[in-house]
Short mmCIF file of C-alpha atoms in Angstrom, two decimals:
data_model
loop_
_atom_site.label_atom_id
_atom_site.label_comp_id
_atom_site.label_asym_id
_atom_site.label_seq_id
_atom_site.Cartn_x
_atom_site.Cartn_y
_atom_site.Cartn_z
CA UNK A 64 -12.56 68.09 7.54
CA UNK A 65 -10.03 66.04 5.55
CA UNK A 66 -6.38 66.28 6.35
CA UNK A 67 -4.03 65.70 3.45
CA UNK A 68 -1.00 63.57 4.12
CA UNK A 69 2.29 64.85 2.73
CA UNK A 70 4.17 62.79 0.18
CA UNK A 71 7.09 62.68 2.60
CA UNK A 72 4.99 61.16 5.38
CA UNK A 73 3.25 58.64 3.13
CA UNK A 74 6.60 57.61 1.61
CA UNK A 75 8.14 57.25 5.07
CA UNK A 76 5.18 55.23 6.36
CA UNK A 77 5.21 53.03 3.24
CA UNK A 78 8.86 52.17 3.88
CA UNK A 79 8.22 51.45 7.55
CA UNK A 80 5.22 49.28 6.71
CA UNK A 81 7.06 47.31 4.02
CA UNK A 82 9.97 46.74 6.43
CA UNK A 83 7.51 45.56 9.09
CA UNK A 84 5.76 43.22 6.61
CA UNK A 85 9.13 41.69 5.70
CA UNK A 86 10.40 41.46 9.28
CA UNK A 87 7.17 39.92 10.58
CA UNK A 88 7.32 37.43 7.70
CA UNK A 89 3.85 38.54 6.62
CA UNK A 90 5.13 39.36 3.12
CA UNK A 91 8.74 38.55 2.25
CA UNK A 92 8.68 38.72 -1.54
CA UNK A 93 7.62 41.32 -4.09
CA UNK A 94 4.50 39.34 -5.12
CA UNK A 95 3.54 38.91 -1.44
CA UNK A 96 4.02 42.64 -0.80
CA UNK A 97 1.88 43.42 -3.84
CA UNK A 98 -0.87 41.14 -2.50
CA UNK A 99 -0.67 42.52 1.05
CA UNK A 100 -0.71 46.19 0.05
CA UNK A 101 -2.15 46.41 -3.46
CA UNK A 102 0.90 48.37 -4.60
CA UNK A 103 2.24 47.85 -8.12
CA UNK A 104 5.33 45.68 -8.62
CA UNK A 105 7.60 48.63 -9.38
CA UNK A 106 6.46 50.51 -6.27
CA UNK A 107 7.14 47.45 -4.12
CA UNK A 108 10.60 47.02 -5.66
CA UNK A 109 11.41 50.72 -5.28
CA UNK A 110 10.21 50.74 -1.68
CA UNK A 111 12.44 47.79 -0.78
CA UNK A 112 15.40 49.52 -2.45
CA UNK A 113 14.61 52.76 -0.56
CA UNK A 114 14.82 51.07 2.85
CA UNK A 115 18.56 51.70 2.74
CA UNK A 116 17.84 55.45 2.77
CA UNK A 117 16.48 54.93 6.30
CA UNK A 118 19.49 52.77 7.26
CA UNK A 119 17.25 49.71 7.31
CA UNK A 120 19.38 46.86 6.02
CA UNK A 121 17.19 44.54 3.94
CA UNK A 122 18.78 41.59 2.20
CA UNK A 123 17.46 39.15 -0.40
CA UNK A 124 18.14 35.51 0.43
CA UNK A 125 18.24 33.29 -2.63
CA UNK A 126 16.51 29.96 -2.12
CA UNK A 127 19.22 27.27 -2.31
CA UNK A 128 19.25 25.62 -5.72
CA UNK A 129 16.51 27.90 -7.06
CA UNK A 130 16.71 30.05 -10.17
CA UNK A 131 15.19 33.34 -11.28
CA UNK A 132 15.43 35.15 -7.95
CA UNK A 133 13.41 32.61 -5.97
CA UNK A 134 13.77 33.44 -2.31
CA UNK A 135 12.73 36.06 0.19
CA UNK A 136 13.74 39.33 1.82
CA UNK A 137 14.92 39.62 5.40
CA UNK A 138 15.52 42.69 7.57
CA UNK A 139 19.03 42.37 9.00
CA UNK A 140 19.22 45.68 10.85
CA UNK A 141 16.66 48.39 11.64
CA UNK A 142 19.27 51.12 12.02
CA UNK A 143 17.86 54.02 14.04
CA UNK A 144 14.24 52.92 13.47
CA UNK A 145 12.36 51.59 16.50
CA UNK A 146 10.28 48.71 15.19
CA UNK A 147 8.26 48.69 18.42
CA UNK A 148 6.99 52.16 17.46
CA UNK A 149 5.83 50.71 14.13
CA UNK A 150 4.01 47.86 15.88
CA UNK A 151 2.32 50.32 18.26
CA UNK A 152 1.24 52.57 15.36
CA UNK A 153 0.30 49.98 12.72
CA UNK A 154 -3.33 51.10 12.58
CA UNK A 155 -2.33 54.74 12.04
CA UNK A 156 0.22 53.75 9.38
CA UNK A 157 -2.34 51.61 7.55
CA UNK A 158 -4.94 54.37 7.76
CA UNK A 159 -2.57 56.99 6.31
CA UNK A 160 -1.60 54.62 3.48
CA UNK A 161 -5.17 53.45 2.88
CA UNK A 162 -4.31 49.80 3.54
CA UNK A 163 -6.76 47.41 5.24
#
């Protein structure tokens, strides 16, 4: 029996997972997120932008002296989200999203 995952849940989990990837410094740029998840560039960019909808404050830090948006993202505040819950449920989140 296959259980379908709602678009709301998969979108929510995608945002949590991207925030965790950034915060853990596993993937702190759009290209790194694309490599880690297999998501298209636009999806990665949109997901980062949508973190604010969850009150997760994500900020881009420009690399000093660099041009063309060279730098990385950093989570400054998780808002009401408990990042320990994400860590404890990483396998479930990855499974729902179909990520390795």
